[in-house]
Amino acid sequence: MEFLKEVLKLQLSIEAIEAPVVNSTRTVNLKDICFQPLFPDVKECTIMSVLNYFQNDYDTLTYAYKNHTYLDHIETCLRNPTSNNSYCDGCPNLMCLGTFGGTVLPYVALGDFPNNNYSQANVLVITFVINNHFNKDDLTDALAWEKEFITLMGNYSSPLFKVSYSAERSIQDELDRESHSDVTTIIVSYVIMFCYIALALGQATTCSRLLIESKVTLGLSGVIIVLLSVMASIGIFGFIGVPATLIIVEVIPFLVLAVGVDNIFILVQTYQRTPRNQNETRQEHIGRVVGEVAPSMLLSSLSESCCFFLGALSMMPAVRVFALYAAVALIIDFLLQITCFVGLMSLDIARQEDSRLDILCCVQCGKKQDARQADSVLFRVFSNIYAPLLLSKYVRPFVVISFIGLLCSSIAVINKLNVGLEQNLSMPSDSFLLDYLNSINDYLSVGPPVYFVVKDGYNYSDVDRQNDICSSYGCNYTSIASQIGVMAGLENRNRSYIAEPPSVWLDDYFDWKRAEGCCSFLIANESVLCPADLRHNDSVCMSCSDATDRPTGEAFVQYLPFFLQDNPGTVCTKGGHAAYESAVELKRNATNHITVGASYVSTYHTILKTSQDYYEALRFARQLSANMSDMLNAGSPDGTKRYEVFAYSIFYVYYEQYLTIWEDTLSNLAYSLIAILVVTYVLMGLDPYSAIVVVVTIVMIIINLLSLMYWWDIQLNAVSLVNLVMAMGISVEFCSHITRTFANACEGSKVDRSKEALSTMGSSVLSGITLTKFVGIVVLAFAKSQIFQVFYFRMYLGIVLFGASHGLIFLPVFLSYAGPCCHRQNKLNAAKSCSREILTNDVDDDHTDSHLHSRVTVETS
């Protein structure tokens, strides 16, 4: 008893909450926002609670008659929740119906009971049903009340029991809190990347010129250009009206920074190791370097942009919006790099040649001198040690075998990849919702309600049509209600995901029509339902009850409004106002003739614990509703589907995406691959071999990344799909630069050309995209958010490691075996240079020195 008193005290304190409304002087209480099924006759909120068996009243709860107590009344209500009889002879009438006029189902209000033995339940469940609205502006009052409810429950404690709680707004509140809790981690991650970029771009030749030859200002300028491109993309689509999402803020800067920084490193480092020709100005030197690397930058940027533009064809809004924002941001970033950044680089070189300090460019230290071109330590390691070792006769076969083995093992586990997003992953580790979600999984006996809706156009007045809906005597064994009942009766209910037999308005309407004291109208006005307290007066009311037959034809629609208006009570417990007023749509034409529109039959899903449970329940409900539609249309004379049934539950909108996630994933990746293949083919001088090499390497990266998701428990969902599409774009950076350099190299064998490509571009790829991303990703491992740790740290780390390993290990070896031939234009240039040399040597000896000087000038300029 003390336990129930304490629970009732808590319930009443929740009902008494007065919440201030934002930007208003008003306050709102539960009755202002709750669902009141008997409104306007009875203004009581729907509260699913065992205490509603006592009408939420202390005196009723504590009432005892002789040896009979509250426990006897609970037992009576658990056996028959619609009972209006006393639990003992001589006891006052105690109803089981709640104050809101509806039934409190024991399997909804109780939990953790063995074999439907409700009296052995260890858990009470209290549910306050709040009105929902499509217009968000109409939710202001409910949101204000729920905020106060969460505050009250957060401060509540009792020595008698433990409480788990949630509100409709709780998940969104916790997601917002989680996002803000990791802002510091994200900022630290980007700051570390920025610092690395600023320091790694510099190349000091002597200690005395360390502060002169560093490139902190230029590196930060490159980062600012990346951020400006992201902001420009957000501004453009914000002006157009394409909404931004949290994924855009979190992922696109990472993507654009990866691409932009790689291009910056390639541009700066190519300049640093390219000597200036005699009589060549600084501007001409920079122009020659830009002419050398800009096509490679264009290849990667355009491939990635086209990849994302085609990704915008996705049916998933999160992927579509991300792809659009990313594509435009990459285009703007490329345009700013070949214009703004090149200008800034020219100014920085002028500063360096003028011996002015980095950052403090107004301070000059020493005499003017040309910027020295020298190979970096990393470049020398690649050209002298790494490339020869990797491309040696014994290492190359081992690399090929290892990567093919990795590819095969990855393919073997892809079909085992889990689909979905577990709710607990999206919650902070200290969230009160984690305890609530665990309690649902451990204690509740039924899951969310599910509605099977029969669309408008069904003839309920016809007996044969009625038999296809109802479940009472005379109904078809294949009826909608019977099919649901069979699914609920399966020994293993998890196979059907249906927990309980359905609530069928048609069955209760038949019972109401048969029951004495229910169907009654005023003698003075046959279109008005007789009030319950006057039905015993034969001079005022006329009974329309018929215990022998169902209502059909005009009688069906004549008395149906009475059933939906009748409040359940002691006179008639079968009144349908509370339970079915919203379950049946009544239509009236211009002559006030009534027809039945859409209606639904409701039941409950089983307990759904994982994402797979949720989307499999959705899949099963749709299969079941399709069977119902086929049954209703069976024997249609013209073969058309006149009737349709569909299933609905509140969570369907969130989990529907997982029914087609594999199709969406494969189609998005296929579109991206096609874009990369076409752009690479065109910009590589119509070279199909180079394009195929790039695409094959990218496919291997994505397949390995999918296997990593399986082994590291990363589920396939909208977030990971966005990361996969992003990985496709970043993979281009790991592959395209080295492949293009290989295709343009014409001297020596394929092994020699692969060494040259790896030495030239490998150091820039490693120091640019690989190390930049790696130092930033490591910080994400310390994020408090589980979703950041799983979908960002783990996936980003996989993208960088697989991309770097394939780009810097597998690709050079692959090119040494199956790389494309030298581009025709490069062969032609080499032939022209050779012909000029031959012609020069055939000239008269008197002009040999002059022409020899000309030849040297041509070759070096």
XYZ file of N, CA, C and O in Angstrom, residues 745-848:
416
model
N 54.875 10.357 -66.972
C 56.294 9.977 -66.975
C 56.556 9.040 -68.156
O 55.849 8.050 -68.337
N 57.575 9.356 -68.944
C 57.807 8.594 -70.180
C 59.169 7.897 -70.213
O 59.480 7.215 -71.188
N 59.978 8.103 -69.221
C 61.316 7.530 -69.256
C 61.382 6.249 -68.437
O 60.896 6.200 -67.318
N 61.976 5.209 -69.013
C 62.206 3.966 -68.307
C 61.022 3.019 -68.376
O 60.010 3.263 -69.052
N 61.138 1.936 -67.625
C 60.094 0.920 -67.572
C 58.946 1.379 -66.674
O 59.004 2.445 -66.045
N 57.915 0.528 -66.566
C 56.790 0.860 -65.695
C 57.226 0.930 -64.237
O 56.700 1.748 -63.468
N 58.189 0.120 -63.874
C 58.698 0.174 -62.502
C 59.392 1.511 -62.263
O 59.187 2.152 -61.210
N 60.180 1.978 -63.214
C 60.870 3.261 -63.073
C 59.869 4.405 -63.028
O 60.014 5.343 -62.223
N 58.866 4.328 -63.881
C 57.852 5.389 -63.892
C 57.056 5.379 -62.591
O 56.672 6.433 -62.076
N 56.797 4.202 -62.045
C 56.076 4.115 -60.771
C 56.922 4.693 -59.641
O 56.396 5.384 -58.750
N 58.251 4.443 -59.678
C 59.135 5.043 -58.673
C 59.106 6.557 -58.763
O 59.055 7.257 -57.739
N 59.131 7.078 -59.973
C 59.108 8.532 -60.149
C 57.797 9.123 -59.629
O 57.796 10.149 -58.948
N 56.677 8.475 -59.951
C 55.376 8.977 -59.503
C 55.266 8.934 -57.988
O 54.784 9.879 -57.350
N 55.717 7.832 -57.388
C 55.645 7.696 -55.936
C 56.563 8.696 -55.245
O 56.199 9.295 -54.227
N 57.770 8.917 -55.800
C 58.703 9.868 -55.204
C 58.183 11.288 -55.326
O 58.298 12.099 -54.399
N 57.587 11.612 -56.483
C 57.149 12.980 -56.745
C 55.914 13.349 -55.940
O 55.853 14.418 -55.324
N 54.896 12.476 -55.950
C 53.618 12.799 -55.328
C 53.416 12.111 -53.978
O 52.605 12.563 -53.168
N 54.117 11.015 -53.709
C 53.882 10.273 -52.476
C 54.131 11.081 -51.227
O 53.340 11.029 -50.277
N 55.219 11.855 -51.224
C 55.525 12.647 -50.033
C 54.460 13.706 -49.784
O 54.107 13.983 -48.632
N 53.937 14.311 -50.855
C 52.883 15.323 -50.693
C 51.583 14.703 -50.206
O 50.886 15.274 -49.356
N 51.243 13.523 -50.728
C 50.031 12.841 -50.276
C 50.157 12.446 -48.811
O 49.214 12.583 -48.026
N 51.322 11.967 -48.413
C 51.521 11.557 -47.019
C 51.507 12.757 -46.079
O 50.809 12.755 -45.059
N 52.284 13.778 -46.410
C 52.362 14.943 -45.515
C 51.108 15.795 -45.595
O 50.776 16.500 -44.629
N 50.400 15.739 -46.733
C 49.198 16.552 -46.896
C 47.982 15.910 -46.269
O 47.674 16.085 -45.093
N 47.301 15.090 -47.045
C 46.016 14.548 -46.594
C 46.172 13.525 -45.472
O 45.395 13.507 -44.519
N 47.219 12.657 -45.530
C 47.301 11.550 -44.571
C 47.617 12.037 -43.161
O 46.852 11.806 -42.215
N 48.752 12.702 -42.994
C 49.152 13.125 -41.650
C 48.252 14.226 -41.117
O 47.975 14.282 -39.904
N 47.781 15.105 -42.007
C 46.879 16.174 -41.550
C 45.632 15.579 -40.928
O 45.210 15.970 -39.840
N 45.013 14.632 -41.623
C 43.788 14.023 -41.114
C 44.063 13.147 -39.896
O 43.263 13.112 -38.960
N 45.185 12.451 -39.913
C 45.472 11.516 -38.828
C 45.590 12.234 -37.490
O 45.031 11.777 -36.482
N 46.312 13.351 -37.448
C 46.503 14.051 -36.169
C 45.179 14.616 -35.662
O 44.962 14.737 -34.451
N 44.296 14.985 -36.593
C 42.996 15.495 -36.160
C 42.051 14.395 -35.724
O 41.262 14.567 -34.787
N 42.133 13.246 -36.382
C 41.228 12.143 -36.068
C 41.522 11.553 -34.693
O 40.601 11.175 -33.961
N 42.791 11.471 -34.334
C 43.158 10.872 -33.050
C 42.455 11.577 -31.896
O 42.032 10.949 -30.922
N 42.258 12.894 -32.013
C 41.609 13.652 -30.942
C 40.161 13.212 -30.765
O 39.629 13.215 -29.642
N 39.502 12.817 -31.877
C 38.098 12.417 -31.791
C 37.906 11.159 -30.945
O 36.794 10.879 -30.506
N 38.946 10.408 -30.722
C 38.840 9.212 -29.875
C 38.486 9.580 -28.442
O 37.984 8.739 -27.690
N 38.730 10.821 -28.051
C 38.460 11.264 -26.681
C 37.111 11.957 -26.552
O 36.803 12.548 -25.516
N 36.290 11.897 -27.612
C 34.972 12.532 -27.563
C 34.076 11.805 -26.561
O 34.156 10.576 -26.398
N 33.233 12.550 -25.884
C 32.314 11.952 -24.919
C 31.175 11.239 -25.624
O 30.624 10.278 -25.105
N 30.811 11.713 -26.784
C 29.692 11.159 -27.527
C 30.060 9.815 -28.143
O 31.081 9.686 -28.817
N 29.195 8.831 -27.934
C 29.427 7.525 -28.540
C 29.295 7.582 -30.050
O 29.999 6.880 -30.775
N 28.402 8.428 -30.539
C 28.205 8.514 -31.983
C 29.423 9.121 -32.659
O 29.775 8.766 -33.786
N 30.120 10.024 -31.969
C 31.353 10.581 -32.514
C 32.452 9.525 -32.518
O 33.213 9.410 -33.477
N 32.540 8.768 -31.452
C 33.570 7.737 -31.376
C 33.377 6.670 -32.446
O 34.344 6.189 -33.038
N 32.127 6.293 -32.708
C 31.855 5.198 -33.637
C 31.882 5.669 -35.080
O 32.615 5.138 -35.921
N 31.062 6.692 -35.390
C 30.853 7.045 -36.792
C 31.850 8.080 -37.312
O 31.933 8.268 -38.531
N 32.581 8.738 -36.430
C 33.556 9.711 -36.903
C 34.983 9.248 -36.641
O 35.778 9.118 -37.563
N 35.310 8.957 -35.390
C 36.680 8.503 -35.127
C 36.990 7.207 -35.875
O 37.974 7.115 -36.615
N 36.151 6.190 -35.709
C 36.449 4.891 -36.308
C 36.410 4.945 -37.834
O 37.314 4.440 -38.510
N 35.361 5.562 -38.387
C 35.256 5.588 -39.852
C 36.301 6.499 -40.473
O 36.893 6.170 -41.505
N 36.543 7.670 -39.873
C 37.550 8.576 -40.419
C 38.928 7.937 -40.384
O 39.717 8.059 -41.317
N 39.212 7.252 -39.276
C 40.504 6.573 -39.175
C 40.626 5.506 -40.258
O 41.684 5.360 -40.892
N 39.543 4.774 -40.479
C 39.561 3.771 -41.539
C 39.741 4.381 -42.916
O 40.482 3.834 -43.757
N 39.093 5.507 -43.168
C 39.220 6.176 -44.469
C 40.669 6.573 -44.722
O 41.224 6.338 -45.806
N 41.309 7.168 -43.717
C 42.679 7.643 -43.888
C 43.654 6.464 -44.023
O 44.515 6.457 -44.914
N 43.528 5.468 -43.162
C 44.478 4.349 -43.198
C 44.320 3.512 -44.469
O 45.317 3.158 -45.112
N 43.099 3.188 -44.842
C 42.902 2.415 -46.066
C 43.256 3.238 -47.304
O 43.825 2.712 -48.260
N 42.903 4.521 -47.280
C 43.254 5.363 -48.424
C 44.744 5.496 -48.593
O 45.286 5.360 -49.704
N 45.457 5.738 -47.480
C 46.912 5.894 -47.547
C 47.590 4.588 -47.935
O 48.521 4.574 -48.745
N 47.132 3.470 -47.373
C 47.775 2.190 -47.693
C 47.572 1.809 -49.149
O 48.496 1.317 -49.811
N 46.392 2.059 -49.682
C 46.154 1.732 -51.087
C 46.839 2.727 -52.016
O 47.361 2.336 -53.063
N 46.835 4.008 -51.633
C 47.448 5.007 -52.496
C 48.959 4.974 -52.500
O 49.589 5.224 -53.538
N 49.552 4.661 -51.353
C 51.014 4.718 -51.236
C 51.686 3.344 -51.251
O 52.909 3.272 -51.344
N 50.913 2.267 -51.179
C 51.510 0.925 -51.215
C 50.992 0.128 -52.415
O 51.755 -0.290 -53.280
N 49.669 -0.060 -52.448
C 49.123 -0.905 -53.511
C 49.192 -0.240 -54.881
O 49.583 -0.887 -55.871
N 48.783 1.027 -54.971
C 48.680 1.688 -56.277
C 50.012 1.722 -57.029
O 50.046 1.398 -58.233
N 51.131 2.117 -56.397
C 52.396 2.097 -57.148
C 52.762 0.704 -57.665
O 53.260 0.567 -58.787
N 52.501 -0.309 -56.858
C 52.782 -1.675 -57.303
C 51.842 -2.072 -58.443
O 52.256 -2.693 -59.432
N 50.579 -1.719 -58.309
C 49.602 -1.995 -59.362
C 50.013 -1.323 -60.668
O 49.948 -1.929 -61.751
N 50.461 -0.069 -60.573
C 50.898 0.649 -61.774
C 52.145 0.001 -62.385
O 52.309 -0.020 -63.607
N 53.023 -0.519 -61.536
C 54.244 -1.140 -62.065
C 53.946 -2.409 -62.850
O 54.735 -2.821 -63.700
N 52.792 -3.028 -62.587
C 52.388 -4.226 -63.325
C 51.443 -3.889 -64.480
O 51.598 -4.404 -65.591
N 50.428 -3.068 -64.200
C 49.348 -2.868 -65.177
C 49.078 -1.399 -65.437
O 47.957 -1.033 -65.806
N 50.066 -0.547 -65.235
C 49.861 0.878 -65.454
C 49.709 1.225 -66.916
O 50.118 0.473 -67.809
N 49.114 2.387 -67.231
C 48.921 2.808 -68.618
C 50.242 3.217 -69.262
O 51.226 3.521 -68.568
N 50.223 3.225 -70.559
C 51.393 3.692 -71.296
C 51.524 5.198 -71.164
O 50.592 5.892 -70.739
N 52.707 5.701 -71.538
C 52.937 7.148 -71.489
C 51.964 7.851 -72.425
O 51.647 7.357 -73.508
N 51.461 8.997 -71.988
C 50.528 9.756 -72.805
C 51.163 10.162 -74.133
O 52.354 10.496 -74.207
N 50.364 10.162 -75.185
C 50.870 10.471 -76.515
C 51.498 11.849 -76.578
O 52.506 12.062 -77.229
N 50.912 12.805 -75.908
C 51.416 14.159 -75.974
C 52.814 14.238 -75.388
O 53.684 14.935 -75.893
N 53.043 13.492 -74.310
C 54.377 13.490 -73.714
C 55.392 12.821 -74.638
O 56.534 13.236 -74.730
N 54.965 11.755 -75.325
C 55.841 11.133 -76.306
C 56.178 12.115 -77.427
O 57.313 12.194 -77.899
N 55.152 12.871 -77.862
C 55.367 13.833 -78.930
C 56.333 14.926 -78.492
O 57.228 15.335 -79.227
N 56.179 15.412 -77.252
C 57.088 16.427 -76.746
C 58.511 15.899 -76.679
O 59.473 16.594 -77.012
N 58.656 14.648 -76.255
C 59.990 14.057 -76.188
C 60.590 13.918 -77.583
O 61.785 14.168 -77.793
N 59.747 13.533 -78.548
C 60.244 13.399 -79.928
C 60.670 14.747 -80.498
O 61.692 14.868 -81.182
N 59.900 15.796 -80.207
C 60.261 17.127 -80.699
C 61.568 17.591 -80.091
O 62.424 18.167 -80.763
N 61.747 17.353 -78.804
C 62.994 17.739 -78.147
C 64.177 17.007 -78.760
O 65.241 17.583 -79.001
N 63.986 15.727 -79.066
C 65.057 14.934 -79.670
C 65.383 15.444 -81.067
O 66.550 15.547 -81.445
N 64.358 15.806 -81.838
C 64.603 16.296 -83.207
C 65.323 17.623 -83.183
O 66.198 17.891 -84.025
N 65.009 18.475 -82.215
C 65.699 19.756 -82.123
C 67.162 19.533 -81.807
O 68.052 20.217 -82.307
N 67.443 18.558 -80.977
C 68.836 18.268 -80.623
C 69.601 17.765 -81.835
O 70.743 18.173 -82.088
N 68.983 16.914 -82.648
C 69.657 16.391 -83.841
C 69.933 17.504 -84.838
O 71.019 17.616 -85.409
N 68.929 18.349 -85.048
C 69.125 19.457 -85.991
C 70.226 20.380 -85.522
O 71.025 20.900 -86.305
N 70.294 20.611 -84.247
C 71.313 21.500 -83.701
C 72.708 20.942 -83.936
O 73.646 21.662 -84.277
N 72.871 19.658 -83.774
C 74.196 19.058 -83.956
C 74.634 19.040 -85.420
O 75.808 18.880 -85.723
N 73.711 19.174 -86.378
C 74.064 19.177 -87.797
C 74.421 20.552 -88.325
O 74.762 20.714 -89.496
N 74.377 21.549 -87.535
C 74.652 22.918 -87.996
C 76.162 23.119 -88.149
O 76.963 22.420 -87.525
N 76.536 24.115 -88.924
C 77.961 24.454 -89.169
C 78.686 24.659 -87.871
O 78.139 25.209 -86.910
N 79.929 24.178 -87.797
C 80.720 24.255 -86.569
C 80.927 25.683 -86.096
O 81.105 25.909 -84.899
N 80.882 26.640 -87.034
C 81.099 28.024 -86.611
C 79.977 28.503 -85.692
O 80.151 29.453 -84.938
N 78.808 27.830 -85.823
C 77.672 28.283 -84.996
C 77.300 27.268 -83.906
O 76.252 27.325 -83.314
N 78.212 26.331 -83.730
C 77.908 25.273 -82.779
C 77.630 25.801 -81.383
O 76.651 25.451 -80.744
